[in-house]
């Protein structure tokens, strides 16, 4: 999976290259993250990539020419067969909020080109003429798109085969599985007066699975009942949830 990030601050992406799971995946050639400085594509010798707003107003606007040229250069590094299938993402608080469905869609692509806005934002023609997906990471405003790009890269990379140790881990994660995950415990068995549930140390795998499923259902009902409407539930899940007061997911 190839990530091409276009940014005014390429050094920010060193964090990903040096860091834990993604850093290892990059070293093993499972992922590549190329952070390109948009200023390299400026049309003047000062590397100007932003300018004042037409009509006046606070904050600088990222100019279209360097961003178009940077996207063209990123696309040229892709095999022709992949160009049309590679999303051009603009990070933006105006975009669709990132969710698991979008992460799955992006993970199925051969790569992503991600544009990081900064200052007041980007010239509108970048949206009109370049971008295939405008993605927000939540209803708040960041100073720049770099952190948003890292969030997208991290979430998508988990679905690239072999990036995360076991695929089972990924499937069982909260949200991905459709529910919130059951509580997790490790040693010591007793800590500051708090005990781990006996069942987890019983060796009875069927009982452990049953306990985990029920904890997961109970926690989802308490914290994210909205997820239950689309979760894949068995009859026995439904009976258990009804016993906890779940009204059901409609007729
Ligand atoms: C200060 S913001 C500009 C916001 C812009 N003036 C607006 O109202 O839409 C600068 C850049 O940070 C990034 N950004 C800010 N909030 C974001 C969010 N919630 N999700 C993704 N990117 C975000 C975008 O790339 C944006 O161009």
PDB file of C-alpha atoms and ligand atoms in Angstrom:
ATOM      1  CA  UNK A   1       0.000   0.000   0.000  1.00  0.00           C
ATOM      2  CA  UNK A   2       1.509   3.324  -1.063  1.00  0.00           C
ATOM      3  CA  UNK A   3       0.624   6.538   0.718  1.00  0.00           C
ATOM      4  CA  UNK A   4       1.664   9.784  -0.955  1.00  0.00           C
ATOM      5  CA  UNK A   5       1.183  12.727   1.367  1.00  0.00           C
ATOM      6  CA  UNK A   6       1.388  16.266   0.019  1.00  0.00           C
ATOM      7  CA  UNK A   7       2.155  18.705   2.783  1.00  0.00           C
ATOM      8  CA  UNK A   8       3.935  21.921   3.700  1.00  0.00           C
ATOM      9  CA  UNK A   9       5.490  20.044   6.660  1.00  0.00           C
ATOM     10  CA  UNK A  10       6.905  16.716   5.407  1.00  0.00           C
ATOM     11  CA  UNK A  11       9.076  16.249   8.517  1.00  0.00           C
ATOM     12  CA  UNK A  12       5.922  15.648  10.558  1.00  0.00           C
ATOM     13  CA  UNK A  13       5.634  12.230   8.865  1.00  0.00           C
ATOM     14  CA  UNK A  14       8.906  10.998  10.365  1.00  0.00           C
ATOM     15  CA  UNK A  15       6.792  10.141  13.378  1.00  0.00           C
ATOM     16  CA  UNK A  16       4.974   7.461  11.352  1.00  0.00           C
ATOM     17  CA  UNK A  17       8.133   6.099   9.730  1.00  0.00           C
ATOM     18  CA  UNK A  18       9.898   5.643  13.073  1.00  0.00           C
ATOM     19  CA  UNK A  19       6.974   4.482  15.125  1.00  0.00           C
ATOM     20  CA  UNK A  20       6.017   1.010  16.353  1.00  0.00           C
ATOM     21  CA  UNK A  21       3.651  -1.006  14.148  1.00  0.00           C
ATOM     22  CA  UNK A  22       3.681   1.271  11.097  1.00  0.00           C
ATOM     23  CA  UNK A  23       7.430   1.883  11.325  1.00  0.00           C
ATOM     24  CA  UNK A  24       7.991  -1.889  11.259  1.00  0.00           C
ATOM     25  CA  UNK A  25       5.552  -2.339   8.363  1.00  0.00           C
ATOM     26  CA  UNK A  26       7.433   0.312   6.375  1.00  0.00           C
ATOM     27  CA  UNK A  27      10.767  -1.368   7.113  1.00  0.00           C
ATOM     28  CA  UNK A  28       9.318  -4.693   5.935  1.00  0.00           C
ATOM     29  CA  UNK A  29       8.089  -3.144   2.697  1.00  0.00           C
ATOM     30  CA  UNK A  30       4.380  -3.693   3.436  1.00  0.00           C
ATOM     31  CA  UNK A  31       3.685   0.056   3.313  1.00  0.00           C
ATOM     32  CA  UNK A  32       5.396   3.081   1.892  1.00  0.00           C
ATOM     33  CA  UNK A  33       4.750   6.617   3.089  1.00  0.00           C
ATOM     34  CA  UNK A  34       6.182   9.381   0.905  1.00  0.00           C
ATOM     35  CA  UNK A  35       5.740  12.885   2.280  1.00  0.00           C
ATOM     36  CA  UNK A  36       6.336  15.483  -0.422  1.00  0.00           C
ATOM     37  CA  UNK A  37       6.855  19.161   0.261  1.00  0.00           C
ATOM     38  CA  UNK A  38       4.277  21.071  -1.798  1.00  0.00           C
ATOM     39  CA  UNK A  39       6.696  24.033  -1.893  1.00  0.00           C
ATOM     40  CA  UNK A  40       8.927  22.029  -4.253  1.00  0.00           C
ATOM     41  CA  UNK A  41       6.234  22.571  -6.880  1.00  0.00           C
ATOM     42  CA  UNK A  42       5.878  26.321  -6.386  1.00  0.00           C
ATOM     43  CA  UNK A  43       6.142  28.352  -9.558  1.00  0.00           C
ATOM     44  CA  UNK A  44       8.446  31.043  -8.100  1.00  0.00           C
ATOM     45  CA  UNK A  45      11.943  30.757  -6.685  1.00  0.00           C
ATOM     46  CA  UNK A  46      10.767  31.618  -3.152  1.00  0.00           C
ATOM     47  CA  UNK A  47       8.690  28.424  -2.942  1.00  0.00           C
ATOM     48  CA  UNK A  48       5.446  30.326  -2.413  1.00  0.00           C
ATOM     49  CA  UNK A  49       2.633  27.874  -1.750  1.00  0.00           C
ATOM     50  CA  UNK A  50       0.036  30.188  -0.145  1.00  0.00           C
ATOM     51  CA  UNK A  51      -1.342  33.633  -0.793  1.00  0.00           C
ATOM     52  CA  UNK A  52      -3.882  36.203   0.440  1.00  0.00           C
ATOM     53  CA  UNK A  53      -7.586  35.521  -0.081  1.00  0.00           C
ATOM     54  CA  UNK A  54      -9.385  37.206  -2.929  1.00  0.00           C
ATOM     55  CA  UNK A  55     -12.089  39.329  -1.321  1.00  0.00           C
ATOM     56  CA  UNK A  56     -10.059  39.776   1.864  1.00  0.00           C
ATOM     57  CA  UNK A  57     -10.288  37.828   5.097  1.00  0.00           C
ATOM     58  CA  UNK A  58      -8.058  36.309   7.759  1.00  0.00           C
ATOM     59  CA  UNK A  59      -5.504  33.624   6.959  1.00  0.00           C
ATOM     60  CA  UNK A  60      -3.606  32.550   3.884  1.00  0.00           C
ATOM     61  CA  UNK A  61      -4.964  30.184   1.250  1.00  0.00           C
ATOM     62  CA  UNK A  62      -2.957  27.357  -0.305  1.00  0.00           C
ATOM     63  CA  UNK A  63      -2.410  28.073  -3.983  1.00  0.00           C
ATOM     64  CA  UNK A  64      -3.718  25.693  -6.647  1.00  0.00           C
ATOM     65  CA  UNK A  65      -0.698  25.426  -9.002  1.00  0.00           C
ATOM     66  CA  UNK A  66       1.768  23.715  -6.612  1.00  0.00           C
ATOM     67  CA  UNK A  67      -0.890  21.322  -5.302  1.00  0.00           C
ATOM     68  CA  UNK A  68      -2.010  20.297  -8.821  1.00  0.00           C
ATOM     69  CA  UNK A  69       1.636  19.812  -9.841  1.00  0.00           C
ATOM     70  CA  UNK A  70       2.398  17.796  -6.692  1.00  0.00           C
ATOM     71  CA  UNK A  71      -0.620  15.524  -7.303  1.00  0.00           C
ATOM     72  CA  UNK A  72       0.410  15.047 -10.968  1.00  0.00           C
ATOM     73  CA  UNK A  73       3.920  14.079  -9.851  1.00  0.00           C
ATOM     74  CA  UNK A  74       2.563  11.636  -7.237  1.00  0.00           C
ATOM     75  CA  UNK A  75       0.239  10.052  -9.823  1.00  0.00           C
ATOM     76  CA  UNK A  76       3.113   9.687 -12.277  1.00  0.00           C
ATOM     77  CA  UNK A  77       4.935   7.438  -9.816  1.00  0.00           C
ATOM     78  CA  UNK A  78       1.976   5.016  -9.901  1.00  0.00           C
ATOM     79  CA  UNK A  79       1.648   2.254 -12.491  1.00  0.00           C
ATOM     80  CA  UNK A  80      -0.911   3.356 -15.126  1.00  0.00           C
ATOM     81  CA  UNK A  81      -3.296   0.580 -14.053  1.00  0.00           C
ATOM     82  CA  UNK A  82      -3.445   2.045 -10.522  1.00  0.00           C
ATOM     83  CA  UNK A  83      -3.904   5.733 -11.317  1.00  0.00           C
ATOM     84  CA  UNK A  84      -7.675   5.722 -11.709  1.00  0.00           C
ATOM     85  CA  UNK A  85      -8.110   3.512  -8.641  1.00  0.00           C
ATOM     86  CA  UNK A  86      -6.033   5.713  -6.328  1.00  0.00           C
ATOM     87  CA  UNK A  87      -8.210   8.130  -4.328  1.00  0.00           C
ATOM     88  CA  UNK A  88      -7.057  11.747  -4.059  1.00  0.00           C
ATOM     89  CA  UNK A  89      -8.081  12.698  -0.544  1.00  0.00           C
ATOM     90  CA  UNK A  90      -8.345  16.231   0.809  1.00  0.00           C
ATOM     91  CA  UNK A  91      -8.207  16.420   4.600  1.00  0.00           C
ATOM     92  CA  UNK A  92     -10.851  18.931   5.624  1.00  0.00           C
ATOM     93  CA  UNK A  93     -13.291  19.643   8.445  1.00  0.00           C
ATOM     94  CA  UNK A  94     -15.903  20.013   5.672  1.00  0.00           C
ATOM     95  CA  UNK A  95     -15.493  16.411   4.521  1.00  0.00           C
ATOM     96  CA  UNK A  96     -17.325  13.192   5.337  1.00  0.00           C
ATOM     97  CA  UNK A  97     -16.353  12.016   8.794  1.00  0.00           C
ATOM     98  CA  UNK A  98     -13.967   9.070   8.608  1.00  0.00           C
ATOM     99  CA  UNK A  99     -15.570   5.776   9.612  1.00  0.00           C
ATOM    100  CA  UNK A 100     -14.899   2.067   9.257  1.00  0.00           C
ATOM    101  CA  UNK A 101     -16.733   1.809   5.938  1.00  0.00           C
ATOM    102  CA  UNK A 102     -14.499   4.517   4.436  1.00  0.00           C
ATOM    103  CA  UNK A 103     -11.394   2.901   5.950  1.00  0.00           C
ATOM    104  CA  UNK A 104     -12.353  -0.415   4.276  1.00  0.00           C
ATOM    105  CA  UNK A 105     -12.895   1.337   0.950  1.00  0.00           C
ATOM    106  CA  UNK A 106      -9.499   3.075   1.143  1.00  0.00           C
ATOM    107  CA  UNK A 107      -7.764  -0.153   2.225  1.00  0.00           C
ATOM    108  CA  UNK A 108      -9.014  -1.840  -0.967  1.00  0.00           C
ATOM    109  CA  UNK A 109      -7.269   0.809  -3.116  1.00  0.00           C
ATOM    110  CA  UNK A 110      -3.676   0.303  -4.317  1.00  0.00           C
ATOM    111  CA  UNK A 111      -2.654   3.512  -2.560  1.00  0.00           C
ATOM    112  CA  UNK A 112      -3.828   6.937  -1.444  1.00  0.00           C
ATOM    113  CA  UNK A 113      -2.763  10.465  -2.287  1.00  0.00           C
ATOM    114  CA  UNK A 114      -3.535  12.688   0.709  1.00  0.00           C
ATOM    115  CA  UNK A 115      -3.467  16.494   0.563  1.00  0.00           C
ATOM    116  CA  UNK A 116      -2.869  18.293   3.853  1.00  0.00           C
ATOM    117  CA  UNK A 117      -4.387  21.756   4.010  1.00  0.00           C
ATOM    118  CA  UNK A 118      -2.983  24.447   6.276  1.00  0.00           C
ATOM    119  CA  UNK A 119      -3.696  28.071   7.313  1.00  0.00           C
ATOM    120  CA  UNK A 120      -7.213  29.132   6.187  1.00  0.00           C
ATOM    121  CA  UNK A 121      -7.485  26.129   3.870  1.00  0.00           C
ATOM    122  CA  UNK A 122      -7.043  25.388   0.166  1.00  0.00           C
ATOM    123  CA  UNK A 123      -8.096  27.190  -3.006  1.00  0.00           C
ATOM    124  CA  UNK A 124     -11.531  25.890  -4.022  1.00  0.00           C
ATOM    125  CA  UNK A 125     -10.255  24.733  -7.434  1.00  0.00           C
ATOM    126  CA  UNK A 126      -8.306  21.988  -5.664  1.00  0.00           C
ATOM    127  CA  UNK A 127     -11.656  20.577  -4.538  1.00  0.00           C
ATOM    128  CA  UNK A 128     -13.235  21.108  -7.935  1.00  0.00           C
ATOM    129  CA  UNK A 129     -10.482  19.764 -10.154  1.00  0.00           C
ATOM    130  CA  UNK A 130      -8.476  17.242  -8.166  1.00  0.00           C
ATOM    131  CA  UNK A 131     -10.054  15.716  -5.128  1.00  0.00           C
ATOM    132  CA  UNK A 132     -12.058  12.483  -5.218  1.00  0.00           C
ATOM    133  CA  UNK A 133     -12.765  12.270  -1.454  1.00  0.00           C
ATOM    134  CA  UNK A 134     -12.911  15.014   1.173  1.00  0.00           C
ATOM    135  CA  UNK A 135     -12.335  13.513   4.607  1.00  0.00           C
ATOM    136  CA  UNK A 136     -12.767  14.939   8.094  1.00  0.00           C
ATOM    137  CA  UNK A 137     -11.546  13.169  11.218  1.00  0.00           C
ATOM    138  CA  UNK A 138     -14.204  14.791  13.415  1.00  0.00           C
ATOM    139  CA  UNK A 139     -16.226  17.891  14.131  1.00  0.00           C
ATOM    140  CA  UNK A 140     -13.419  20.135  15.333  1.00  0.00           C
ATOM    141  CA  UNK A 141     -10.802  22.174  13.498  1.00  0.00           C
ATOM    142  CA  UNK A 142      -7.094  21.346  13.418  1.00  0.00           C
ATOM    143  CA  UNK A 143      -4.370  23.792  12.420  1.00  0.00           C
ATOM    144  CA  UNK A 144      -3.342  21.540   9.539  1.00  0.00           C
ATOM    145  CA  UNK A 145      -4.195  18.306   7.768  1.00  0.00           C
ATOM    146  CA  UNK A 146      -1.020  16.470   8.840  1.00  0.00           C
ATOM    147  CA  UNK A 147      -2.518  14.831  11.927  1.00  0.00           C
ATOM    148  CA  UNK A 148      -5.653  13.957   9.966  1.00  0.00           C
ATOM    149  CA  UNK A 149      -3.509  12.338   7.247  1.00  0.00           C
ATOM    150  CA  UNK A 150      -1.686  10.308   9.901  1.00  0.00           C
ATOM    151  CA  UNK A 151      -5.002   9.148  11.346  1.00  0.00           C
ATOM    152  CA  UNK A 152      -6.156   8.015   7.889  1.00  0.00           C
ATOM    153  CA  UNK A 153      -2.841   6.250   7.180  1.00  0.00           C
ATOM    154  CA  UNK A 154      -2.859   4.512  10.551  1.00  0.00           C
ATOM    155  CA  UNK A 155      -6.471   3.328  10.351  1.00  0.00           C
ATOM    156  CA  UNK A 156      -6.120   2.106   6.739  1.00  0.00           C
ATOM    157  CA  UNK A 157      -2.765   0.404   7.352  1.00  0.00           C
ATOM    158  CA  UNK A 158      -4.291  -1.908   9.951  1.00  0.00           C
ATOM    159  CA  UNK A 159      -6.193  -3.558   7.076  1.00  0.00           C
ATOM    160  CA  UNK A 160      -3.136  -4.133   4.909  1.00  0.00           C
ATOM    161  CA  UNK A 161      -2.313  -7.853   5.280  1.00  0.00           C
ATOM    162  CA  UNK A 162       0.471  -8.606   7.792  1.00  0.00           C
ATOM    163  CA  UNK A 163       0.751  -5.031   9.138  1.00  0.00           C
ATOM    164  CA  UNK A 164      -0.964  -6.001  12.379  1.00  0.00           C
ATOM    165  CA  UNK A 165       0.291  -9.309  13.801  1.00  0.00           C
ATOM    166  CA  UNK A 166      -2.933 -11.288  13.680  1.00  0.00           C
ATOM    167  CA  UNK A 167      -5.865 -10.565  11.379  1.00  0.00           C
ATOM    168  CA  UNK A 168      -8.090 -11.897  14.133  1.00  0.00           C
ATOM    169  CA  UNK A 169      -7.000  -8.924  16.300  1.00  0.00           C
ATOM    170  CA  UNK A 170      -8.234  -6.500  13.696  1.00  0.00           C
ATOM    171  CA  UNK A 171     -11.534  -8.308  13.144  1.00  0.00           C
ATOM    172  CA  UNK A 172     -12.256  -8.396  16.878  1.00  0.00           C
ATOM    173  CA  UNK A 173     -11.518  -4.736  17.523  1.00  0.00           C
ATOM    174  CA  UNK A 174     -14.218  -2.389  18.687  1.00  0.00           C
ATOM    175  CA  UNK A 175     -16.268  -0.879  15.840  1.00  0.00           C
ATOM    176  CA  UNK A 176     -14.651  -3.175  13.224  1.00  0.00           C
ATOM    177  CA  UNK A 177     -16.487  -6.149  14.717  1.00  0.00           C
ATOM    178  CA  UNK A 178     -19.717  -4.119  14.859  1.00  0.00           C
ATOM    179  CA  UNK A 179     -19.639  -4.028  18.688  1.00  0.00           C
ATOM    180  CA  UNK A 180     -17.355  -2.649  21.404  1.00  0.00           C
ATOM    181  CA  UNK A 181     -14.707  -5.095  22.536  1.00  0.00           C
ATOM    182  CA  UNK A 182     -14.950  -7.015  25.810  1.00  0.00           C
ATOM    183  CA  UNK A 183     -12.621  -5.967  28.705  1.00  0.00           C
ATOM    184  CA  UNK A 184      -8.995  -7.106  28.454  1.00  0.00           C
ATOM    185  CA  UNK A 185      -6.811  -8.292  31.351  1.00  0.00           C
ATOM    186  CA  UNK A 186      -3.203  -9.338  31.780  1.00  0.00           C
ATOM    187  CA  UNK A 187      -0.983 -10.249  34.735  1.00  0.00           C
ATOM    188  CA  UNK A 188      -1.030  -9.747  37.686  1.00  0.00           C
ATOM    189  CA  UNK A 189      -4.307 -11.518  38.483  1.00  0.00           C
ATOM    190  CA  UNK A 190      -4.870  -9.190  41.453  1.00  0.00           C
ATOM    191  CA  UNK A 191      -3.829  -5.533  41.410  1.00  0.00           C
ATOM    192  CA  UNK A 192      -4.578  -2.928  44.090  1.00  0.00           C
ATOM    193  CA  UNK A 193      -7.558  -4.897  45.265  1.00  0.00           C
ATOM    194  CA  UNK A 194      -8.953  -5.345  41.743  1.00  0.00           C
ATOM    195  CA  UNK A 195      -9.294  -8.922  40.515  1.00  0.00           C
ATOM    196  CA  UNK A 196      -9.489 -10.420  37.048  1.00  0.00           C
ATOM    197  CA  UNK A 197     -12.624 -12.477  36.394  1.00  0.00           C
ATOM    198  CA  UNK A 198     -12.020 -16.143  37.361  1.00  0.00           C
ATOM    199  CA  UNK A 199     -13.494 -17.402  34.098  1.00  0.00           C
ATOM    200  CA  UNK A 200     -10.582 -15.936  32.112  1.00  0.00           C
ATOM    201  CA  UNK A 201      -8.160 -18.156  34.023  1.00  0.00           C
ATOM    202  CA  UNK A 202     -10.412 -21.231  34.033  1.00  0.00           C
ATOM    203  CA  UNK A 203      -9.051 -22.709  30.799  1.00  0.00           C
ATOM    204  CA  UNK A 204     -12.655 -23.342  29.681  1.00  0.00           C
ATOM    205  CA  UNK A 205     -12.606 -21.803  26.206  1.00  0.00           C
ATOM    206  CA  UNK A 206     -16.337 -22.087  25.577  1.00  0.00           C
ATOM    207  CA  UNK A 207     -17.071 -20.280  28.853  1.00  0.00           C
ATOM    208  CA  UNK A 208     -14.447 -17.624  28.083  1.00  0.00           C
ATOM    209  CA  UNK A 209     -16.005 -16.987  24.673  1.00  0.00           C
ATOM    210  CA  UNK A 210     -19.484 -16.752  26.208  1.00  0.00           C
ATOM    211  CA  UNK A 211     -18.281 -14.317  28.892  1.00  0.00           C
ATOM    212  CA  UNK A 212     -16.505 -12.143  26.319  1.00  0.00           C
ATOM    213  CA  UNK A 213     -19.492 -12.030  24.001  1.00  0.00           C
ATOM    214  CA  UNK A 214     -21.800 -11.029  26.821  1.00  0.00           C
ATOM    215  CA  UNK A 215     -19.404  -8.367  28.116  1.00  0.00           C
ATOM    216  CA  UNK A 216     -19.112  -7.004  24.617  1.00  0.00           C
ATOM    217  CA  UNK A 217     -22.901  -6.873  24.188  1.00  0.00           C
ATOM    218  CA  UNK A 218     -23.455  -5.340  27.627  1.00  0.00           C
ATOM    219  CA  UNK A 219     -20.762  -2.696  27.057  1.00  0.00           C
ATOM    220  CA  UNK A 220     -22.095  -1.818  23.596  1.00  0.00           C
ATOM    221  CA  UNK A 221     -25.627  -1.453  24.953  1.00  0.00           C
ATOM    222  CA  UNK A 222     -24.372   0.822  27.732  1.00  0.00           C
ATOM    223  CA  UNK A 223     -21.923   2.973  25.758  1.00  0.00           C
ATOM    224  CA  UNK A 224     -22.863   2.769  22.062  1.00  0.00           C
ATOM    225  CA  UNK A 225     -26.425   1.408  21.736  1.00  0.00           C
ATOM    226  CA  UNK A 226     -26.584   2.855  18.201  1.00  0.00           C
ATOM    227  CA  UNK A 227     -24.161   0.125  17.038  1.00  0.00           C
ATOM    228  CA  UNK A 228     -26.631  -2.623  17.925  1.00  0.00           C
ATOM    229  CA  UNK A 229     -28.938  -1.601  15.092  1.00  0.00           C
ATOM    230  CA  UNK A 230     -26.396  -2.784  12.492  1.00  0.00           C
ATOM    231  CA  UNK A 231     -24.402  -5.374  14.467  1.00  0.00           C
ATOM    232  CA  UNK A 232     -24.608  -8.994  13.462  1.00  0.00           C
ATOM    233  CA  UNK A 233     -26.496 -10.571  16.374  1.00  0.00           C
ATOM    234  CA  UNK A 234     -27.519 -14.165  17.044  1.00  0.00           C
ATOM    235  CA  UNK A 235     -30.837 -15.116  18.614  1.00  0.00           C
ATOM    236  CA  UNK A 236     -29.099 -15.780  21.891  1.00  0.00           C
ATOM    237  CA  UNK A 237     -27.452 -12.299  21.727  1.00  0.00           C
ATOM    238  CA  UNK A 238     -30.907 -10.791  21.273  1.00  0.00           C
ATOM    239  CA  UNK A 239     -32.344 -12.720  24.212  1.00  0.00           C
ATOM    240  CA  UNK A 240     -29.398 -11.640  26.393  1.00  0.00           C
ATOM    241  CA  UNK A 241     -29.753  -7.989  25.346  1.00  0.00           C
ATOM    242  CA  UNK A 242     -33.524  -8.051  25.889  1.00  0.00           C
ATOM    243  CA  UNK A 243     -32.804  -9.234  29.442  1.00  0.00           C
ATOM    244  CA  UNK A 244     -30.706  -6.086  29.915  1.00  0.00           C
ATOM    245  CA  UNK A 245     -33.570  -3.884  28.743  1.00  0.00           C
ATOM    246  CA  UNK A 246     -32.626  -3.493  25.048  1.00  0.00           C
ATOM    247  CA  UNK A 247     -35.815  -2.577  23.206  1.00  0.00           C
ATOM    248  CA  UNK A 248     -34.649  -4.338  20.001  1.00  0.00           C
ATOM    249  CA  UNK A 249     -33.736  -2.961  16.606  1.00  0.00           C
ATOM    250  CA  UNK A 250     -37.241  -2.421  15.321  1.00  0.00           C
ATOM    251  CA  UNK A 251     -39.763  -4.564  13.458  1.00  0.00           C
TER     252      UNK A 251
HETATM  253  C1  LIG B   1      -7.503  25.718  10.078  1.00  0.00           C
HETATM  254  S1  LIG B   1      -8.004  24.440   8.988  1.00  0.00           S
HETATM  255  C2  LIG B   1      -8.946  25.339   7.803  1.00  0.00           C
HETATM  256  C3  LIG B   1     -10.414  25.267   8.025  1.00  0.00           C
HETATM  257  C4  LIG B   1     -11.208  26.070   6.991  1.00  0.00           C
HETATM  258  N1  LIG B   1     -11.018  27.487   7.193  1.00  0.00           N
HETATM  259  C5  LIG B   1     -12.682  25.726   7.086  1.00  0.00           C
HETATM  260  O1  LIG B   1     -13.399  26.435   7.788  1.00  0.00           O
HETATM  261  O2  LIG B   1     -13.110  24.733   6.487  1.00  0.00           O
HETATM  262  C6  LIG B   1      -6.519  24.070   8.136  1.00  0.00           C
HETATM  263  C7  LIG B   1      -6.432  22.674   7.545  1.00  0.00           C
HETATM  264  O3  LIG B   1      -6.445  21.720   8.591  1.00  0.00           O
HETATM  265  C8  LIG B   1      -7.027  20.503   8.133  1.00  0.00           C
HETATM  266  N2  LIG B   1      -8.128  20.170   9.050  1.00  0.00           N
HETATM  267  C9  LIG B   1      -8.649  20.951  10.015  1.00  0.00           C
HETATM  268  N3  LIG B   1      -9.613  20.331  10.683  1.00  0.00           N
HETATM  269  C10 LIG B   1      -9.724  19.087  10.154  1.00  0.00           C
HETATM  270  C11 LIG B   1     -10.554  17.959  10.426  1.00  0.00           C
HETATM  271  N4  LIG B   1     -11.480  17.974  11.377  1.00  0.00           N
HETATM  272  N5  LIG B   1     -10.381  16.855   9.680  1.00  0.00           N
HETATM  273  C12 LIG B   1      -9.447  16.813   8.701  1.00  0.00           C
HETATM  274  N6  LIG B   1      -8.641  17.851   8.388  1.00  0.00           N
HETATM  275  C13 LIG B   1      -8.760  18.973   9.111  1.00  0.00           C
HETATM  276  C14 LIG B   1      -7.491  20.750   6.705  1.00  0.00           C
HETATM  277  O4  LIG B   1      -6.534  20.206   5.819  1.00  0.00           O
HETATM  278  C15 LIG B   1      -7.560  22.256   6.626  1.00  0.00           C
HETATM  279  O5  LIG B   1      -7.369  22.737   5.306  1.00  0.00           O
END
